[in-house]
Short mmCIF file of C-alpha atoms and ligand atoms in Angstrom, two decimals:
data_model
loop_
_atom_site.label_atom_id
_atom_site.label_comp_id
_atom_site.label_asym_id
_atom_site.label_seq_id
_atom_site.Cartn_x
_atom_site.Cartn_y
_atom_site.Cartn_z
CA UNK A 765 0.00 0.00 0.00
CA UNK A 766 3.01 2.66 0.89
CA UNK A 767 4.67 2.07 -2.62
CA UNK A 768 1.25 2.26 -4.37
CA UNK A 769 0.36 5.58 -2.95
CA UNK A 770 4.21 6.48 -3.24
CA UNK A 771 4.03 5.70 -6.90
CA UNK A 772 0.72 7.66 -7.01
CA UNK A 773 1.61 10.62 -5.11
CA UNK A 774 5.14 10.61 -7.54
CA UNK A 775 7.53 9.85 -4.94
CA UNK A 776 8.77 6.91 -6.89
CA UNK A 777 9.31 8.27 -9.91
CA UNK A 778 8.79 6.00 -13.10
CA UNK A 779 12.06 3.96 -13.74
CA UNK A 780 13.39 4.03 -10.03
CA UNK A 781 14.85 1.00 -9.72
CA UNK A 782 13.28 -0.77 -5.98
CA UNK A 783 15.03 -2.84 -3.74
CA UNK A 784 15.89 -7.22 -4.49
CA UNK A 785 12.51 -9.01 -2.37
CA UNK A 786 15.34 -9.98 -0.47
CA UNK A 787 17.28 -6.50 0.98
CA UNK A 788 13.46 -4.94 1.23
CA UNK A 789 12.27 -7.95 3.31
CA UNK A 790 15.76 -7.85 5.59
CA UNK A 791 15.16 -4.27 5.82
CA UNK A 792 11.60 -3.94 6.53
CA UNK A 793 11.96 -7.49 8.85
CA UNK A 794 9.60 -9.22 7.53
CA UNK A 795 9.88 -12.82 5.60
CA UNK A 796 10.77 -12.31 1.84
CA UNK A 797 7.48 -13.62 0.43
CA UNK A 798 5.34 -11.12 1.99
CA UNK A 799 7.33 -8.82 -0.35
CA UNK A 800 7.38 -11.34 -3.32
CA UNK A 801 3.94 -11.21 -2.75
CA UNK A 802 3.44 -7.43 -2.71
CA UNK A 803 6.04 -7.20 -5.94
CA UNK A 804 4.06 -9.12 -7.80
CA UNK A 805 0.50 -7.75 -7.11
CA UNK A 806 2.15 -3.96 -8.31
CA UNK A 807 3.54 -5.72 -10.86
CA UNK A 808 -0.38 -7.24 -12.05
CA UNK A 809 -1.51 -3.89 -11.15
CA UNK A 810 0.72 -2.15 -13.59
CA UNK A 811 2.88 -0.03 -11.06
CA UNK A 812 5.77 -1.61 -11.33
CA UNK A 813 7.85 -3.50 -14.31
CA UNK A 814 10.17 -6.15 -14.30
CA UNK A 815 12.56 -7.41 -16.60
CA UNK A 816 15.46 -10.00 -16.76
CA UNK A 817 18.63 -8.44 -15.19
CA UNK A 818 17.01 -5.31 -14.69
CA UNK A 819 15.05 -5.82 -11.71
CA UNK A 820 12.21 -4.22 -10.77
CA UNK A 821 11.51 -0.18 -11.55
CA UNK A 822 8.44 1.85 -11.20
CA UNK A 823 6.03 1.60 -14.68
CA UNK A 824 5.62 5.15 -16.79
CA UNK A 825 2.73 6.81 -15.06
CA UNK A 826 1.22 10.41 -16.03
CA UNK A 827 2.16 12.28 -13.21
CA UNK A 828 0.78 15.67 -12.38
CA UNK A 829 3.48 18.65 -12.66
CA UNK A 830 4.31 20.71 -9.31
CA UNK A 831 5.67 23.75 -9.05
CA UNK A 832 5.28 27.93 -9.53
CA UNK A 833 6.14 29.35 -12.45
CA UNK A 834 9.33 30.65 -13.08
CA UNK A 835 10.76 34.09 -12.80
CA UNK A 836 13.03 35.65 -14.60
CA UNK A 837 16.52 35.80 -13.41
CA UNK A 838 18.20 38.60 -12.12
CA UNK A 839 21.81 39.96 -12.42
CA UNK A 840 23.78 38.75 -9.11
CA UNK A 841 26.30 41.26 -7.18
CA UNK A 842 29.20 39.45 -5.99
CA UNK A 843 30.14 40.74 -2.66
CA UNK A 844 33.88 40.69 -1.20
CA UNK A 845 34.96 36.81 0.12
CA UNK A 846 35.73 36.21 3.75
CA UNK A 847 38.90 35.22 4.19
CA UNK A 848 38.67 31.45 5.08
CA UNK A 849 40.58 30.37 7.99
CA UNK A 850 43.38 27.59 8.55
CA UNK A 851 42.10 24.06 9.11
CA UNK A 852 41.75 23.01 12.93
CA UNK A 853 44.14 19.97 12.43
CA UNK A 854 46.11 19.36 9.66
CA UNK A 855 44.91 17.25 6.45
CA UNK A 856 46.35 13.65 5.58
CA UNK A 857 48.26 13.33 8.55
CA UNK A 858 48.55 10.05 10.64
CA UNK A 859 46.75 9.94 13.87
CA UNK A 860 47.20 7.06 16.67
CA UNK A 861 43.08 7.53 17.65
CA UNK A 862 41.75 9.44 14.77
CA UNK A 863 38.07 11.13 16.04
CA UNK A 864 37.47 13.91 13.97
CA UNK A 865 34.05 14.24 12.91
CA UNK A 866 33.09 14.83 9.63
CA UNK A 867 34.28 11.88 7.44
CA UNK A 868 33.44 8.60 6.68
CA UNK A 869 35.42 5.48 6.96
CA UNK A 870 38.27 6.72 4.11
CA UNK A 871 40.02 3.06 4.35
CA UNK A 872 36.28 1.43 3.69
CA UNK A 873 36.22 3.38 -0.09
CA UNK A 874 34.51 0.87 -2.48
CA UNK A 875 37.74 1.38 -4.80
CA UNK A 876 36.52 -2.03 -6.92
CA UNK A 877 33.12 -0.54 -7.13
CA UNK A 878 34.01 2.86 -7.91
CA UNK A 879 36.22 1.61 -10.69
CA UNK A 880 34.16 -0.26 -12.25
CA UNK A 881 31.46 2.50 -12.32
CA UNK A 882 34.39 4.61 -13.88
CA UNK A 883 34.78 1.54 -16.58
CA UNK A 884 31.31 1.48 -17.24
CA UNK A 885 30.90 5.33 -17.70
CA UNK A 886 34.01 5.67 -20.11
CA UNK A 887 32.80 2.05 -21.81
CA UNK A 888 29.40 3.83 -22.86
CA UNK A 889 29.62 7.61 -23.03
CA UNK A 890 28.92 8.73 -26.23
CA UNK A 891 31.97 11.39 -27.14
CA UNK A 892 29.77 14.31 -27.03
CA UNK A 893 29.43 13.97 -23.31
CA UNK A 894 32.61 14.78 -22.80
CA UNK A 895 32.12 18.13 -24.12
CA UNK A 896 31.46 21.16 -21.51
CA UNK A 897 28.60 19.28 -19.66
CA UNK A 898 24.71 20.50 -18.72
CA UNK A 899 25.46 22.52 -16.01
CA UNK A 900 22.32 21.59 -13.94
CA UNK A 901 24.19 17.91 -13.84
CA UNK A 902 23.75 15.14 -16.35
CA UNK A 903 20.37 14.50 -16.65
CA UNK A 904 21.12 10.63 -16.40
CA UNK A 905 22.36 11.65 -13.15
CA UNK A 906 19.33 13.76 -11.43
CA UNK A 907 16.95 11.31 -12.85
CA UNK A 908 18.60 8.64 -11.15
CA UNK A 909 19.03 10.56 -8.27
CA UNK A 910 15.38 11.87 -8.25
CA UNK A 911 14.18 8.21 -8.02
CA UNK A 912 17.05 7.45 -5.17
CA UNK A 913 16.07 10.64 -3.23
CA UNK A 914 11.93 9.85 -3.74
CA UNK A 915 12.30 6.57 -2.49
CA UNK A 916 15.05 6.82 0.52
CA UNK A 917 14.52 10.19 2.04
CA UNK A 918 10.36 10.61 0.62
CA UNK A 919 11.69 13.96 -1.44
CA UNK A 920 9.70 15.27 -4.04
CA UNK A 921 12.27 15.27 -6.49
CA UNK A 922 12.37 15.43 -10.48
CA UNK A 923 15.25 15.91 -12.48
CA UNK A 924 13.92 19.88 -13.18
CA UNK A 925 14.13 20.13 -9.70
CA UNK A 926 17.81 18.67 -9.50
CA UNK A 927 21.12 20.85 -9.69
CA UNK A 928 24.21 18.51 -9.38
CA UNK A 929 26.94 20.60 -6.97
CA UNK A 930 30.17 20.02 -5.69
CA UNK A 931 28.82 18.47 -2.75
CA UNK A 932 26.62 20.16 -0.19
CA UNK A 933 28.66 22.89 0.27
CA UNK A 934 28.22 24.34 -2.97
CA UNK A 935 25.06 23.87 -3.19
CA UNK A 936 24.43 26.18 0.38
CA UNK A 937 26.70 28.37 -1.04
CA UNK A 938 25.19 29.39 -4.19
CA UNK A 939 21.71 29.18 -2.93
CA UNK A 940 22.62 31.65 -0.22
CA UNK A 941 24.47 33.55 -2.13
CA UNK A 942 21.01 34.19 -4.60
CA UNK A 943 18.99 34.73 -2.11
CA UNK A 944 21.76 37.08 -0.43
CA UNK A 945 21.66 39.30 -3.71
CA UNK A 946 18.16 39.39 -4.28
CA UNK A 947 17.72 41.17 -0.59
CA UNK A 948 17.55 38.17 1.48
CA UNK A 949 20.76 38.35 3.28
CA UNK A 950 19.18 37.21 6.89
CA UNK A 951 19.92 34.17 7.25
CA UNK A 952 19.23 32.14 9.93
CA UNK A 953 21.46 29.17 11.03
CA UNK A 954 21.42 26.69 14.22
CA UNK A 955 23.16 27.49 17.17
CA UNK A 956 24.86 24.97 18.02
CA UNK A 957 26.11 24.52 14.30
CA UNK A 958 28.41 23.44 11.90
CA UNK A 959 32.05 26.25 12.26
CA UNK A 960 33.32 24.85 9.02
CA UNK A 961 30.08 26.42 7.31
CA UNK A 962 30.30 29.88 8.55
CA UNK A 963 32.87 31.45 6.22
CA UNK A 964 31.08 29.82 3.33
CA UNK A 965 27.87 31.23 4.44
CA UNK A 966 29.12 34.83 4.90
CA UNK A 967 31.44 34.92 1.83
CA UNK A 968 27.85 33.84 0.43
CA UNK A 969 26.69 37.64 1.83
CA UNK A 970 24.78 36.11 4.76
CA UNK A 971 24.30 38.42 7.88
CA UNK A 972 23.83 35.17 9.89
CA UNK A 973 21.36 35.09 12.56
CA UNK A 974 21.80 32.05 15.40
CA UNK A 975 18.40 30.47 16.59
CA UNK A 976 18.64 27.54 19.82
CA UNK A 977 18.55 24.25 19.75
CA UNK A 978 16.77 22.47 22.11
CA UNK A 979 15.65 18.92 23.04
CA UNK A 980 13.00 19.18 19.82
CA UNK A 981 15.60 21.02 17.66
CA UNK A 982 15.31 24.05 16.02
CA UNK A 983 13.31 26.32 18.11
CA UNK A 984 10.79 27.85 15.79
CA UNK A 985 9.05 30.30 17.77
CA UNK A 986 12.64 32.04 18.06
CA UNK A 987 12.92 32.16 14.48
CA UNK A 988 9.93 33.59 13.79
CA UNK A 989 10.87 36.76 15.85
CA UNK A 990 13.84 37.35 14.17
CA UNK A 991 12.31 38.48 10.51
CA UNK A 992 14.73 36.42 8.46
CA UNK A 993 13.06 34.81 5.45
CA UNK A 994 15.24 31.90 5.08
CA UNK A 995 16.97 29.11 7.53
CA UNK A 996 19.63 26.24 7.27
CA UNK A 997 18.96 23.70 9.12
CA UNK A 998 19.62 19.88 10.07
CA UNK A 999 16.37 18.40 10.86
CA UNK A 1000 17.30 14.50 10.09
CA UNK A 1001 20.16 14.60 12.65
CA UNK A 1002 20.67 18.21 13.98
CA UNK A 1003 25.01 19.09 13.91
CA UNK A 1004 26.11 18.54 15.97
CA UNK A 1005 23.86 17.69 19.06
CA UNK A 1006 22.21 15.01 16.82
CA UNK A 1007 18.89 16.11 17.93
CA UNK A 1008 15.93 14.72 15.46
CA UNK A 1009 13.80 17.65 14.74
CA UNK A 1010 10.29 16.91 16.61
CA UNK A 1011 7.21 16.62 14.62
CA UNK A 1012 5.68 19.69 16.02
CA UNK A 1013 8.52 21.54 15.22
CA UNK A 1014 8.80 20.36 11.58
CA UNK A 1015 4.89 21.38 11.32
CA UNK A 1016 5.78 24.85 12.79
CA UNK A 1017 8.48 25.43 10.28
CA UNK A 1018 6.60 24.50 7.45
CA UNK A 1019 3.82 26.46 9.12
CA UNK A 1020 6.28 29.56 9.30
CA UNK A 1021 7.84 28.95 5.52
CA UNK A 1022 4.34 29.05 4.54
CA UNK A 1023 3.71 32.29 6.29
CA UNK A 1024 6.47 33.92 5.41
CA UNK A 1025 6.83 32.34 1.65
CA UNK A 1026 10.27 31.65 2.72
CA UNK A 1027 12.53 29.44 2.10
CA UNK A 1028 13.80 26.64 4.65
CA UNK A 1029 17.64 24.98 3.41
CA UNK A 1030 17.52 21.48 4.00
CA UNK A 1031 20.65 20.51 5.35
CA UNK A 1032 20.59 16.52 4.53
CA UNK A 1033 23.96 15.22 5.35
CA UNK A 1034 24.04 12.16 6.84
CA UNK A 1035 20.54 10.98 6.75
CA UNK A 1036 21.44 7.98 5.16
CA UNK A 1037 22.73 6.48 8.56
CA UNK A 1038 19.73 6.02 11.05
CA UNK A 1039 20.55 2.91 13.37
CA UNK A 1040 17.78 2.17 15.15
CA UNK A 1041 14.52 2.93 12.83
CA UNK A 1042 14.43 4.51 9.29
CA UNK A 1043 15.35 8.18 9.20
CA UNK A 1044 12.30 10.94 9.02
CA UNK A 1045 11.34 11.93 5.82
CA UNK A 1046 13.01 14.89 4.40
CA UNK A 1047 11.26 17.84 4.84
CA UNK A 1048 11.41 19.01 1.34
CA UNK A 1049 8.78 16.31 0.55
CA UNK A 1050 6.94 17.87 2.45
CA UNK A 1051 6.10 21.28 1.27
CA UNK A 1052 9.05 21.14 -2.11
CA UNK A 1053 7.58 24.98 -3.10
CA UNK A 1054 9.48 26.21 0.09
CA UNK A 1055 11.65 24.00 0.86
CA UNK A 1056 15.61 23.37 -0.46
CA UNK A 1057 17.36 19.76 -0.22
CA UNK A 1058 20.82 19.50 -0.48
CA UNK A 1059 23.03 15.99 0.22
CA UNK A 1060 26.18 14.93 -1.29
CA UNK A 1061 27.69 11.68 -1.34
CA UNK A 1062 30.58 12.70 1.04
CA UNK A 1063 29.44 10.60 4.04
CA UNK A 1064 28.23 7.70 1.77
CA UNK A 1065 31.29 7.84 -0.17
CA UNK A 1066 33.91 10.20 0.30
CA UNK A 1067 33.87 14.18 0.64
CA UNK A 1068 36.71 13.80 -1.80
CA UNK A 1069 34.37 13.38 -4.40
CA UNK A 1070 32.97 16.55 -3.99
CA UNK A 1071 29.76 14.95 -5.90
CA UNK A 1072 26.27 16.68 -3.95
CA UNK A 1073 22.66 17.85 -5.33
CA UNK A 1074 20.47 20.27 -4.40
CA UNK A 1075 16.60 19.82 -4.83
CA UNK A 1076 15.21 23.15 -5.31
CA UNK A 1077 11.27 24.94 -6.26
CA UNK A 1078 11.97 24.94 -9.86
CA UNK A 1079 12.49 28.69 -10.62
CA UNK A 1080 15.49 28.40 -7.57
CA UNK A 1081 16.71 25.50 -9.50
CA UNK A 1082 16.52 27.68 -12.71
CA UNK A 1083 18.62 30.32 -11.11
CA UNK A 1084 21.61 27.92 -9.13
CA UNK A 1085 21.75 26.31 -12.84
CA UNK A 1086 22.34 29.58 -14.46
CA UNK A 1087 24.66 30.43 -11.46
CA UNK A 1088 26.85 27.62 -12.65
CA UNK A 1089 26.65 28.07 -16.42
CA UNK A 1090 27.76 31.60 -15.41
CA UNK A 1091 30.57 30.72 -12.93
CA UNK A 1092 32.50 27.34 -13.31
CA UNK A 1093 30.57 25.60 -16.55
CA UNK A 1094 29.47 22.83 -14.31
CA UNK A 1095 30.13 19.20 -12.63
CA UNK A 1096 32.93 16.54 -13.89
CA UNK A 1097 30.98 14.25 -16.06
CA UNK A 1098 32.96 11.25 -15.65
CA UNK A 1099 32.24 10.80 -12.10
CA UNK A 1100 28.58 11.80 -12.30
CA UNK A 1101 28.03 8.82 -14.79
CA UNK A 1102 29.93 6.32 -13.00
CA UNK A 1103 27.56 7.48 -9.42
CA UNK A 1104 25.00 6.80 -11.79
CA UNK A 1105 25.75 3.48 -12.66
CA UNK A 1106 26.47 2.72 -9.13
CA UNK A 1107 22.72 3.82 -8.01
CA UNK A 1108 21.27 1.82 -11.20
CA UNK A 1109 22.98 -1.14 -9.98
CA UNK A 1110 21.80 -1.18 -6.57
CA UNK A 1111 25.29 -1.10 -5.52
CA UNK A 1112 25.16 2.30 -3.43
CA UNK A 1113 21.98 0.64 -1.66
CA UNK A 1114 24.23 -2.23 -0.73
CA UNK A 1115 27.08 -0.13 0.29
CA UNK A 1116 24.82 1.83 2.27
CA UNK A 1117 23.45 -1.21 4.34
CA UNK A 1118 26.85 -2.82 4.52
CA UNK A 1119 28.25 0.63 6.23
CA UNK A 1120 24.98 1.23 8.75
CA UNK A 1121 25.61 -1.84 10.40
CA UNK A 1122 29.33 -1.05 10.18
CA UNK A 1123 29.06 2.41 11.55
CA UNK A 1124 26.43 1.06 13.93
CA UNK A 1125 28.81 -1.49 15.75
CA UNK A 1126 31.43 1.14 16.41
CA UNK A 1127 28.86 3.87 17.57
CA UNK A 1128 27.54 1.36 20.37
CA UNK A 1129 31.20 0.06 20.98
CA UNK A 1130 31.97 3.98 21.48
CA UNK A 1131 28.68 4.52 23.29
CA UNK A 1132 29.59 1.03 25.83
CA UNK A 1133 33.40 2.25 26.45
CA UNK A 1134 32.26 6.05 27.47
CA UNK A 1135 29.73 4.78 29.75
CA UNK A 1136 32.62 2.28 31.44
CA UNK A 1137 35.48 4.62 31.34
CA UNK A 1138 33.74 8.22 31.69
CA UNK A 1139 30.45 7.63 33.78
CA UNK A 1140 30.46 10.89 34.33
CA UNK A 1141 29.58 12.27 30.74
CA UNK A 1142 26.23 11.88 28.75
CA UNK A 1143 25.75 11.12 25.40
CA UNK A 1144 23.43 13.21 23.41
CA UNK A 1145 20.88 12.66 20.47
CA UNK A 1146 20.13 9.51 18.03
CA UNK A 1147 21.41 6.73 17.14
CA UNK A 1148 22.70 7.74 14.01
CA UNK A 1149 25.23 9.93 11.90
CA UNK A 1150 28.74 9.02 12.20
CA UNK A 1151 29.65 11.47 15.23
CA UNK A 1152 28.70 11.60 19.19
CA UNK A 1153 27.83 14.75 21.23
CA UNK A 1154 29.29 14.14 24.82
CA UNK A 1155 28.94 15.96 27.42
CA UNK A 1156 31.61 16.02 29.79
CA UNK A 1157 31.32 16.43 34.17
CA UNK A 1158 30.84 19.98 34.77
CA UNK A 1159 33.77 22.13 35.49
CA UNK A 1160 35.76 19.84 32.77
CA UNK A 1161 37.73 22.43 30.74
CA UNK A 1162 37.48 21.42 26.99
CA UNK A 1163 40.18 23.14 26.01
CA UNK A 1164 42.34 21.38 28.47
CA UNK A 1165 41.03 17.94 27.73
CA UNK A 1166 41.55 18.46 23.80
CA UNK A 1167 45.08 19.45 24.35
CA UNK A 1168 46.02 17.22 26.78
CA UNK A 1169 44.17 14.32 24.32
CA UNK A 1170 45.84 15.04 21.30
CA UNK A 1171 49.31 15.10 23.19
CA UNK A 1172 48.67 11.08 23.70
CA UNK A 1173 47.31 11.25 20.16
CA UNK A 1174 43.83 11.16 20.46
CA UNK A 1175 42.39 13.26 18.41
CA UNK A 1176 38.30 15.36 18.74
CA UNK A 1177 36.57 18.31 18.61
CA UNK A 1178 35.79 20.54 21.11
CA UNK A 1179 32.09 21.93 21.45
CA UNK A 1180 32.94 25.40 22.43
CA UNK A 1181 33.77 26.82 18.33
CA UNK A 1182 30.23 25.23 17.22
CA UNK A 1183 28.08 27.44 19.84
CA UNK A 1184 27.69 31.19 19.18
CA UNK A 1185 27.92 31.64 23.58
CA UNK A 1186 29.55 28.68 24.55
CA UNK A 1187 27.78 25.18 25.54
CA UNK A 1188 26.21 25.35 28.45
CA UNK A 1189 28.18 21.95 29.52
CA UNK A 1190 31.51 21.28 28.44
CA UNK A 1191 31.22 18.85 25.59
CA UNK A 1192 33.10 16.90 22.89
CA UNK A 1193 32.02 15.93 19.26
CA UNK A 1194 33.48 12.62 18.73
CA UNK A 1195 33.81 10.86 14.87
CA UNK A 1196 33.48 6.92 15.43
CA UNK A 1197 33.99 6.15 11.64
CA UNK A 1198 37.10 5.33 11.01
CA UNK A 1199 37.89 3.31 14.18
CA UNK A 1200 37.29 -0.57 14.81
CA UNK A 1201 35.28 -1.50 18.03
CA UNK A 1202 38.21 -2.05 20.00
CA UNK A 1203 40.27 0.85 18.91
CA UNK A 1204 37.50 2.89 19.98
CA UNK A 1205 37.08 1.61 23.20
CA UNK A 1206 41.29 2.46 23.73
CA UNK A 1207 40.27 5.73 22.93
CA UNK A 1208 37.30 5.56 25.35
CA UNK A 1209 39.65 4.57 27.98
CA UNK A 1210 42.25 7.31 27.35
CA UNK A 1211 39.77 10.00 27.49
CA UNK A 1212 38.95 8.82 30.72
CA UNK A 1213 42.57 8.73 32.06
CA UNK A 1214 42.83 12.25 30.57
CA UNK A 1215 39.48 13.57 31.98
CA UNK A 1216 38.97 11.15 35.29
CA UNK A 1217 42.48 11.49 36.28
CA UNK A 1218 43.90 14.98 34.60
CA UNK A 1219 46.35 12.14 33.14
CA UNK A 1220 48.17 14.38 30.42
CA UNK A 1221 51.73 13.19 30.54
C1 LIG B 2505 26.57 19.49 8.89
C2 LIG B 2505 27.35 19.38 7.63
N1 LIG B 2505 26.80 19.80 6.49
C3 LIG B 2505 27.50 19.76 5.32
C4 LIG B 2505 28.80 19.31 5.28
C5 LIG B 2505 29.57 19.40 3.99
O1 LIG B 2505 29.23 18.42 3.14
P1 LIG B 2505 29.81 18.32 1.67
O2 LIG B 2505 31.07 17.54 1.73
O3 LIG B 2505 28.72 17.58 0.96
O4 LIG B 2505 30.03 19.68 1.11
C6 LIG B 2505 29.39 18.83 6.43
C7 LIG B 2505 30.77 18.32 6.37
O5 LIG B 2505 31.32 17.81 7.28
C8 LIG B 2505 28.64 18.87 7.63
O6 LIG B 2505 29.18 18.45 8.77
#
């Protein structure tokens, strides 16, 4: 019944390609002929098609159109840049207990995978795609990702609606940066949030405005005081107190893009991870005339990739497309074909599932060690994403702690930079991706002798 009306509604666009009986029925627990037997009754209905070596897609339908009209495009100042500042820790290098957050498992790269998505691409491209590209994205690309994005995060995507960035920084960039020339330079960001994103955002032309997080997330009601006509945000898995944003609170944004006809930026970024029950629905498929979706493949993949989309109303679309035929002539094509092949496949579902339960044994290993070796701290938010929030014992100096960690090569963030006032509690943001169970667990331990014991030496 949930693909039929999905199908209906156009949230499974024709020619998405659905789960094997066998991942859907591991992943919705349940025995594999209840969904043979649903498969094959969409099938007789007509909703879905099948064919040998193909699996199963979605059948053409007439779907309605969405959307307002578009407007016409407007000249865009280019304010002065921000000067960006020096990375926290340096790039590349070697660390004994590695727990930065913001990158996958590097080591775990499907290399085999990727390269034979590469093969494929250069195997079948016609010559003329190598030429300077669509700079929306290839369209092979955002219809393959509209189908991905309709069916895993409930978007209302279609490949009109689709600008291929270089990941989802780009795409926050430029769509900040349009709003920021057309008079919209209020924008309003989380608090805590994100410090890699704030020179970005202001070299955008953002006069940033910081709203609270609470327990629920974003809080809405302090938004709404503040006049600002858009907002970035992280409903799925707030950064970085991994907070879910509550359903009240999505209704009240919604309620207050409505109201406002603003425009609410859909941070997505590691939505794809969601341990314990599927992730929320995005929030773009919600109410797509106000809302803005942007994901990358950096915590999937790799951020080295620099391969992310941006769902957009269509005119906004229109405009980040012409932002890009106007600034850098658009995305490698290579590498978009070969992500395409790899979504076709059904090998980025796979690689997907084989990392959750991955990433899932070394957040509980992490979660176990802290509780044994730091009973003091508490760990906030979901199971999910590939980072912790910890708070630490009061009167813990963070500062200290990070110091004093990374002199026995232990290696995390510190709260303090990602909160406009401070954290109320000392805190760290721990990564868990890269590390085995036990190697976390050392680390666990070592914090605690660092912490517990002011062990530095
Ligand atoms: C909250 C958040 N959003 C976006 C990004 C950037 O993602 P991308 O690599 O797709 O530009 C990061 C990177 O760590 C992040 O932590």
């Amino acid at each position: 019944v949930a693909l039929r009306s999905a199908i209906r509604a156009g949230r499974l666009r024709a020619g998405t390609r659905l789960p094997s009986t066998r991942d859907l029925a591991h992943d919705l627990e349940v025995s594999r002929g209840v969904v043979v037997n649903a498969y094959e009754q969409l099938l007789a209905e007509g909703f879905l098609v099948a064919r040998h070596g193909d699996g199963t897609r979605v059948a053409p339908l007439a779907l309605p159109e969405m959307g307002r009209p578009a407007s016409p495009a407007r000249r865009v100042s280019v304010p002065p840049s921000a000067p960006v500042p020096a990375e926290r820790f340096p790039v590349g290098e070697t660390l004994t207990y590695d727990l930065r957050p913001g990158a996958p498992d590097l080591s775990a790269f499907p290399r085999e995978l990727w390269l034979s998505a590469l093969r494929q691409a250069l195997r079948t491209l016609p010559n003329s795609a190598l030429d300077y590209p669509d700079p929306a994205g290839a369209v092979e690309l955002r219809t393959e990702l509209a189908g991905y994005l309709g069916r895993v995060r409930a978007a209302h995507a279609d490949p009109d609606r689709i600008v291929v960035t270089h990941g989802v920084a780009q795409g926050l960039f430029i769509v900040i940066r349009l709003l920021a020339a057309e008079g919209g330079r209020r924008i309003a960001i989380e608090d805590p949030t994100s410090p890699r994103q704030l020179p970005l955002l202001r070299a955008a032309g953002a006069e940033l405005i910081r709203i609270p997080v609470d327990a629920e997330g974003l809080d809405v009601a302090a938004l709404a005081g503040t006049g600002a006509r858009a907002v970035l945000v992280t409903p799925a898995h707030q950064y970085p107190t991994g907070v879910v944003l509550s359903p009240r609170r999505r209704a009240a944004l919604i309620a207050w893009a409505r109201d406002v006809d603003g425009i609410v930026i859909e941070d997505d970024y590691d939505a794809e991870f969601r341990y314990d029950r599927e992730p929320v629905g995005c929030l773009q498929g919600v109410e797509p005339g106000q809302v803005v979706l942007a994901g990358s493949v950096s915590k999937s993949l790799a951020p080295g990739l620099r391969l992310g989309w941006v769902v957009a109303p269509p005119w906004l679309a229109a405009r980040v497309r012409d932002f890009r035929a106007d600034t850098d002539l658009g995305s490698a094509v290579i590498e978009q074909h070969a992500l395409v092949h790899l979504i076709a496949s059904g090998g980025y579902d796979r690689r997907l599932r084989v990392m959750r339960r991955i990433y899932r044994t070394r957040r509980d290993a992490l979660v176990a060690a802290l509780r044994v070796h730091l009973p003091g701290a508490s760990v906030r938010g979901v199971s999910a994403g590939l980072h912790l929030y910890v708070e630490l014992p009061a009167g813990v100096a963070e500062e200290a702690v990070v110091a004093a960690a990374a002199d026995r090569g232990l290696v995390v963030a510190p709260a303090a930079p990602m909160w406009s006032g401070g954290p109320a509690r000392p805190a760290l943001v721990l990564g868990y991706s890269r590390l085995g169970p036990s190697r976390l667990s050392e680390a666990a331990e070592l914090l605690g002798q660092v912490i517990i014991r002011g062990d530095s030496g």
